[in-house]
PDB file of C-alpha atoms in Angstrom:
ATOM      1  CA  MET A   6      50.816-141.779  28.778  1.00 79.00           C
ATOM      2  CA  ILE A   7      48.992-139.438  26.191  1.00 96.00           C
ATOM      3  CA  THR A   8      45.458-138.477  25.141  1.00 98.00           C
ATOM      4  CA  PRO A   9      43.980-137.896  21.541  1.00 98.00           C
ATOM      5  CA  GLU A  10      43.361-134.185  22.926  1.00 98.00           C
ATOM      6  CA  TYR A  11      47.223-133.971  23.710  1.00 98.00           C
ATOM      7  CA  VAL A  12      48.071-135.563  20.013  1.00 98.00           C
ATOM      8  CA  GLN A  13      45.451-132.995  18.708  1.00 98.00           C
ATOM      9  CA  LEU A  14      46.560-129.960  20.606  1.00 98.00           C
ATOM     10  CA  MET A  15      50.474-130.675  19.602  1.00 98.00           C
ATOM     11  CA  ALA A  16      49.242-130.817  16.058  1.00 98.00           C
ATOM     12  CA  ARG A  17      47.541-127.514  15.954  1.00 98.00           C
ATOM     13  CA  TYR A  18      50.675-126.291  17.795  1.00 98.00           C
ATOM     14  CA  GLY A  19      53.156-127.493  15.418  1.00 98.00           C
ATOM     15  CA  ALA A  20      51.009-125.822  12.530  1.00 98.00           C
ATOM     16  CA  TRP A  21      50.978-122.586  14.237  1.00 98.00           C
ATOM     17  CA  GLN A  22      54.793-122.726  15.038  1.00 98.00           C
ATOM     18  CA  ASN A  23      55.608-123.453  11.380  1.00 98.00           C
ATOM     19  CA  THR A  24      53.237-120.944   9.913  1.00 97.00           C
ATOM     20  CA  GLN A  25      55.147-118.387  12.409  1.00 97.00           C
ATOM     21  CA  MET A  26      58.387-119.566  10.971  1.00 97.00           C
ATOM     22  CA  ILE A  27      57.594-118.995   7.588  1.00 98.00           C
ATOM     23  CA  GLU A  28      56.512-115.691   8.173  1.00 97.00           C
ATOM     24  CA  ALA A  29      60.080-114.994   9.833  1.00 98.00           C
ATOM     25  CA  CYS A  30      61.708-116.647   7.446  1.00 98.00           C
ATOM     26  CA  GLU A  31      60.208-114.405   4.636  1.00 97.00           C
ATOM     27  CA  SER A  32      61.292-111.155   6.537  1.00 97.00           C
ATOM     28  CA  VAL A  33      64.725-111.937   5.963  1.00 97.00           C
ATOM     29  CA  PRO A  34      66.697-111.974   2.770  1.00 96.00           C
ATOM     30  CA  ALA A  35      66.628-115.237   1.128  1.00 95.00           C
ATOM     31  CA  ALA A  36      70.090-115.650   0.893  1.00 96.00           C
ATOM     32  CA  ALA A  37      70.434-115.770   4.483  1.00 97.00           C
ATOM     33  CA  LEU A  38      67.887-119.074   4.912  1.00 97.00           C
ATOM     34  CA  LEU A  39      70.528-120.667   2.913  1.00 96.00           C
ATOM     35  CA  GLU A  40      73.932-119.757   4.817  1.00 96.00           C
ATOM     36  CA  ASP A  41      75.384-122.090   7.254  1.00 96.00           C
ATOM     37  CA  ARG A  42      74.250-120.949  10.567  1.00 96.00           C
ATOM     38  CA  GLY A  43      75.816-123.382  12.788  1.00 93.00           C
ATOM     39  CA  LEU A  44      72.478-125.574  13.137  1.00 94.00           C
ATOM     40  CA  PHE A  45      72.731-129.204  13.472  1.00 94.00           C
ATOM     41  CA  PHE A  46      71.986-129.107   9.682  1.00 96.00           C
ATOM     42  CA  GLY A  47      73.844-126.266   8.788  1.00 96.00           C
ATOM     43  CA  SER A  48      71.323-123.854   7.232  1.00 96.00           C
ATOM     44  CA  VAL A  49      67.659-122.719   8.324  1.00 97.00           C
ATOM     45  CA  HIS A  50      66.540-123.908   5.081  1.00 97.00           C
ATOM     46  CA  ALA A  51      68.079-127.304   5.467  1.00 97.00           C
ATOM     47  CA  THR A  52      66.963-127.833   9.053  1.00 97.00           C
ATOM     48  CA  LEU A  53      63.619-126.785   7.980  1.00 98.00           C
ATOM     49  CA  ASN A  54      63.897-129.487   5.104  1.00 97.00           C
ATOM     50  CA  HIS A  55      65.026-132.118   7.794  1.00 97.00           C
ATOM     51  CA  LEU A  56      62.249-131.455  10.036  1.00 98.00           C
ATOM     52  CA  LEU A  57      59.588-131.916   7.100  1.00 98.00           C
ATOM     53  CA  TRP A  58      61.609-135.209   6.201  1.00 97.00           C
ATOM     54  CA  GLY A  59      60.887-136.264   9.762  1.00 97.00           C
ATOM     55  CA  ASP A  60      57.500-135.416  10.053  1.00 98.00           C
ATOM     56  CA  ARG A  61      56.762-137.306   6.576  1.00 98.00           C
ATOM     57  CA  THR A  62      58.927-140.365   7.936  1.00 97.00           C
ATOM     58  CA  TRP A  63      56.663-140.672  10.914  1.00 97.00           C
ATOM     59  CA  MET A  64      53.595-139.865   9.293  1.00 98.00           C
ATOM     60  CA  ALA A  65      54.485-142.671   6.909  1.00 97.00           C
ATOM     61  CA  ARG A  66      54.536-144.882   9.908  1.00 97.00           C
ATOM     62  CA  PHE A  67      51.697-143.798  12.020  1.00 98.00           C
ATOM     63  CA  ALA A  68      49.502-143.389   8.841  1.00 97.00           C
ATOM     64  CA  GLY A  69      50.597-145.033   6.150  1.00 96.00           C
ATOM     65  CA  THR A  70      51.240-142.005   3.971  1.00 96.00           C
ATOM     66  CA  PRO A  71      53.768-141.442   1.135  1.00 93.00           C
ATOM     67  CA  ALA A  72      57.137-141.614   2.646  1.00 92.00           C
ATOM     68  CA  PRO A  73      59.458-138.512   2.094  1.00 93.00           C
ATOM     69  CA  ARG A  74      61.283-138.026  -1.068  1.00 89.00           C
ATOM     70  CA  GLN A  75      64.819-138.669   0.614  1.00 88.00           C
ATOM     71  CA  SER A  76      65.596-141.884   1.786  1.00 88.00           C
ATOM     72  CA  SER A  77      68.147-140.913   4.739  1.00 90.00           C
ATOM     73  CA  ILE A  78      68.747-138.419   7.375  1.00 92.00           C
ATOM     74  CA  ALA A  79      71.733-137.253   5.724  1.00 92.00           C
ATOM     75  CA  ASP A  80      69.653-136.534   2.708  1.00 93.00           C
ATOM     76  CA  SER A  81      66.869-134.972   4.403  1.00 95.00           C
ATOM     77  CA  VAL A  82      68.189-131.521   3.866  1.00 95.00           C
ATOM     78  CA  ALA A  83      67.208-131.814   0.359  1.00 94.00           C
ATOM     79  CA  GLU A  84      63.596-132.654   0.680  1.00 96.00           C
ATOM     80  CA  THR A  85      62.401-129.700  -1.203  1.00 96.00           C
ATOM     81  CA  PRO A  86      64.110-127.814  -3.894  1.00 92.00           C
ATOM     82  CA  ASP A  87      63.500-124.252  -2.940  1.00 95.00           C
ATOM     83  CA  TRP A  88      61.743-122.096  -0.674  1.00 96.00           C
ATOM     84  CA  THR A  89      58.443-122.078  -2.698  1.00 97.00           C
ATOM     85  CA  HIS A  90      58.073-125.695  -2.778  1.00 97.00           C
ATOM     86  CA  TYR A  91      58.836-126.058   0.972  1.00 98.00           C
ATOM     87  CA  VAL A  92      56.163-123.724   1.874  1.00 98.00           C
ATOM     88  CA  ILE A  93      53.575-125.672  -0.009  1.00 98.00           C
ATOM     89  CA  GLU A  94      54.531-128.843   1.120  1.00 98.00           C
ATOM     90  CA  ARG A  95      55.227-128.054   5.034  1.00 98.00           C
ATOM     91  CA  LEU A  96      51.881-126.301   5.008  1.00 98.00           C
ATOM     92  CA  GLY A  97      50.252-129.817   3.371  1.00 98.00           C
ATOM     93  CA  CYS A  98      52.139-131.698   5.728  1.00 98.00           C
ATOM     94  CA  ASP A  99      50.630-129.652   8.624  1.00 98.00           C
ATOM     95  CA  ALA A 100      47.001-130.560   7.551  1.00 98.00           C
ATOM     96  CA  LEU A 101      47.872-133.968   7.028  1.00 98.00           C
ATOM     97  CA  ILE A 102      49.198-134.201  10.680  1.00 98.00           C
ATOM     98  CA  GLN A 103      46.263-132.295  11.896  1.00 98.00           C
ATOM     99  CA  SER A 104      44.012-134.916  10.234  1.00 98.00           C
ATOM    100  CA  TRP A 105      45.820-137.826  11.383  1.00 98.00           C
ATOM    101  CA  ALA A 106      45.375-136.269  15.016  1.00 98.00           C
ATOM    102  CA  VAL A 107      41.814-135.783  14.810  1.00 98.00           C
ATOM    103  CA  GLN A 108      41.259-139.502  14.000  1.00 98.00           C
ATOM    104  CA  ILE A 109      43.778-141.262  16.582  1.00 98.00           C
ATOM    105  CA  THR A 110      42.175-142.863  19.434  1.00 97.00           C
ATOM    106  CA  LYS A 111      43.201-143.972  23.049  1.00 97.00           C
ATOM    107  CA  GLU A 112      43.452-147.419  21.719  1.00 97.00           C
ATOM    108  CA  ARG A 113      45.377-146.795  19.139  1.00 97.00           C
ATOM    109  CA  LEU A 114      47.716-144.742  21.412  1.00 98.00           C
ATOM    110  CA  GLY A 115      47.710-147.719  23.599  1.00 97.00           C
ATOM    111  CA  GLY A 116      49.647-149.642  20.819  1.00 97.00           C
ATOM    112  CA  SER A 117      52.648-150.331  19.737  1.00 98.00           C
ATOM    113  CA  LEU A 118      54.823-149.762  16.217  1.00 97.00           C
ATOM    114  CA  THR A 119      57.297-151.908  14.432  1.00 97.00           C
ATOM    115  CA  TRP A 120      59.590-150.588  11.730  1.00 95.00           C
ATOM    116  CA  MET A 121      62.877-150.695  10.228  1.00 92.00           C
ATOM    117  CA  SER A 122      64.854-148.038  11.865  1.00 91.00           C
ATOM    118  CA  GLY A 123      67.767-146.247   9.515  1.00 87.00           C
ATOM    119  CA  ALA A 124      68.917-144.349  12.468  1.00 88.00           C
ATOM    120  CA  ALA A 125      69.143-147.678  14.706  1.00 90.00           C
ATOM    121  CA  GLY A 126      69.969-149.860  11.754  1.00 90.00           C
ATOM    122  CA  ARG A 127      67.623-152.369  12.853  1.00 94.00           C
ATOM    123  CA  GLU A 128      63.667-153.473  13.391  1.00 96.00           C
ATOM    124  CA  VAL A 129      62.438-151.605  16.363  1.00 97.00           C
ATOM    125  CA  THR A 130      59.277-152.009  18.545  1.00 97.00           C
ATOM    126  CA  LYS A 131      58.328-149.075  20.748  1.00 98.00           C
ATOM    127  CA  PRO A 132      54.714-147.870  22.501  1.00 98.00           C
ATOM    128  CA  LEU A 133      53.032-145.584  19.867  1.00 98.00           C
ATOM    129  CA  SER A 134      52.276-143.169  22.516  1.00 98.00           C
ATOM    130  CA  PHE A 135      56.261-142.830  23.155  1.00 97.00           C
ATOM    131  CA  LEU A 136      56.931-142.290  19.527  1.00 98.00           C
ATOM    132  CA  VAL A 137      54.135-139.631  19.229  1.00 98.00           C
ATOM    133  CA  VAL A 138      55.597-138.018  22.249  1.00 98.00           C
ATOM    134  CA  HIS A 139      59.168-138.272  20.316  1.00 97.00           C
ATOM    135  CA  PHE A 140      57.674-136.951  16.870  1.00 98.00           C
ATOM    136  CA  PHE A 141      56.222-133.519  18.554  1.00 98.00           C
ATOM    137  CA  ASN A 142      59.818-133.116  20.509  1.00 97.00           C
ATOM    138  CA  HIS A 143      61.554-133.604  17.257  1.00 97.00           C
ATOM    139  CA  GLN A 144      59.477-130.726  15.756  1.00 97.00           C
ATOM    140  CA  THR A 145      60.282-128.365  18.958  1.00 96.00           C
ATOM    141  CA  HIS A 146      63.788-129.236  19.086  1.00 96.00           C
ATOM    142  CA  HIS A 147      64.566-128.122  15.267  1.00 96.00           C
ATOM    143  CA  ARG A 148      62.109-125.438  15.161  1.00 96.00           C
ATOM    144  CA  GLY A 149      63.998-124.182  18.466  1.00 96.00           C
ATOM    145  CA  GLN A 150      67.140-124.239  16.275  1.00 96.00           C
ATOM    146  CA  VAL A 151      65.638-122.360  13.467  1.00 97.00           C
ATOM    147  CA  HIS A 152      64.050-119.718  16.125  1.00 97.00           C
ATOM    148  CA  GLY A 153      66.977-118.746  17.444  1.00 96.00           C
ATOM    149  CA  ALA A 154      68.969-118.480  14.040  1.00 97.00           C
ATOM    150  CA  LEU A 155      66.074-116.526  12.918  1.00 97.00           C
ATOM    151  CA  THR A 156      66.361-114.155  16.075  1.00 96.00           C
ATOM    152  CA  SER A 157      69.876-113.450  15.185  1.00 95.00           C
ATOM    153  CA  LEU A 158      69.069-112.614  11.814  1.00 96.00           C
ATOM    154  CA  GLY A 159      66.543-109.837  13.145  1.00 95.00           C
ATOM    155  CA  ALA A 160      63.683-111.867  12.358  1.00 97.00           C
ATOM    156  CA  LYS A 161      60.551-111.847  14.982  1.00 94.00           C
ATOM    157  CA  PRO A 162      59.311-115.598  14.720  1.00 94.00           C
ATOM    158  CA  GLY A 163      56.902-114.775  17.770  1.00 93.00           C
ATOM    159  CA  PRO A 164      55.706-116.527  20.978  1.00 95.00           C
ATOM    160  CA  THR A 165      56.300-120.210  21.073  1.00 95.00           C
ATOM    161  CA  ASP A 166      54.613-120.788  24.296  1.00 96.00           C
ATOM    162  CA  VAL A 167      51.858-123.380  23.928  1.00 96.00           C
ATOM    163  CA  PHE A 168      49.193-121.361  26.099  1.00 96.00           C
ATOM    164  CA  LEU A 169      49.549-118.816  23.704  1.00 96.00           C
ATOM    165  CA  ILE A 170      47.978-120.556  20.788  1.00 95.00           C
ATOM    166  CA  PRO A 171      45.280-118.838  18.961  1.00 91.00           C
TER     167      PRO A 171
END
């Protein structure tokens, strides 16, 4: 379904996009990041926290790294206490994802993963390649929400096209 090269590209793309989101967020008043902007998780900061939480959740499953602080989707919006911690932890998580990506093999991608899903309320087994696609799609989905909110605040988050990755 996917290759190790695809995983590496998407890990690089995600880190690039997250850096652009951080820069765009820092160009608007801090209070604006905490206001309910009508996103699925309300504010820009809450949505970015949820995304960090989701990345940590999947990396714990994929690579055995530490699980996120928060234990549920509902609490994911509080993964980091403030903007400074968010930036440090986001950049660290992106480095972790990139490190994992360069180690993934075609054989591992051909396997499956079984975990207890809080969202489904049961144990789930799926092909790993399918779950990795979901992982990157989840990132893109929520970054798209944040991009729209930041644009409405007058920020310029930068290009999102994969082919423009530096």
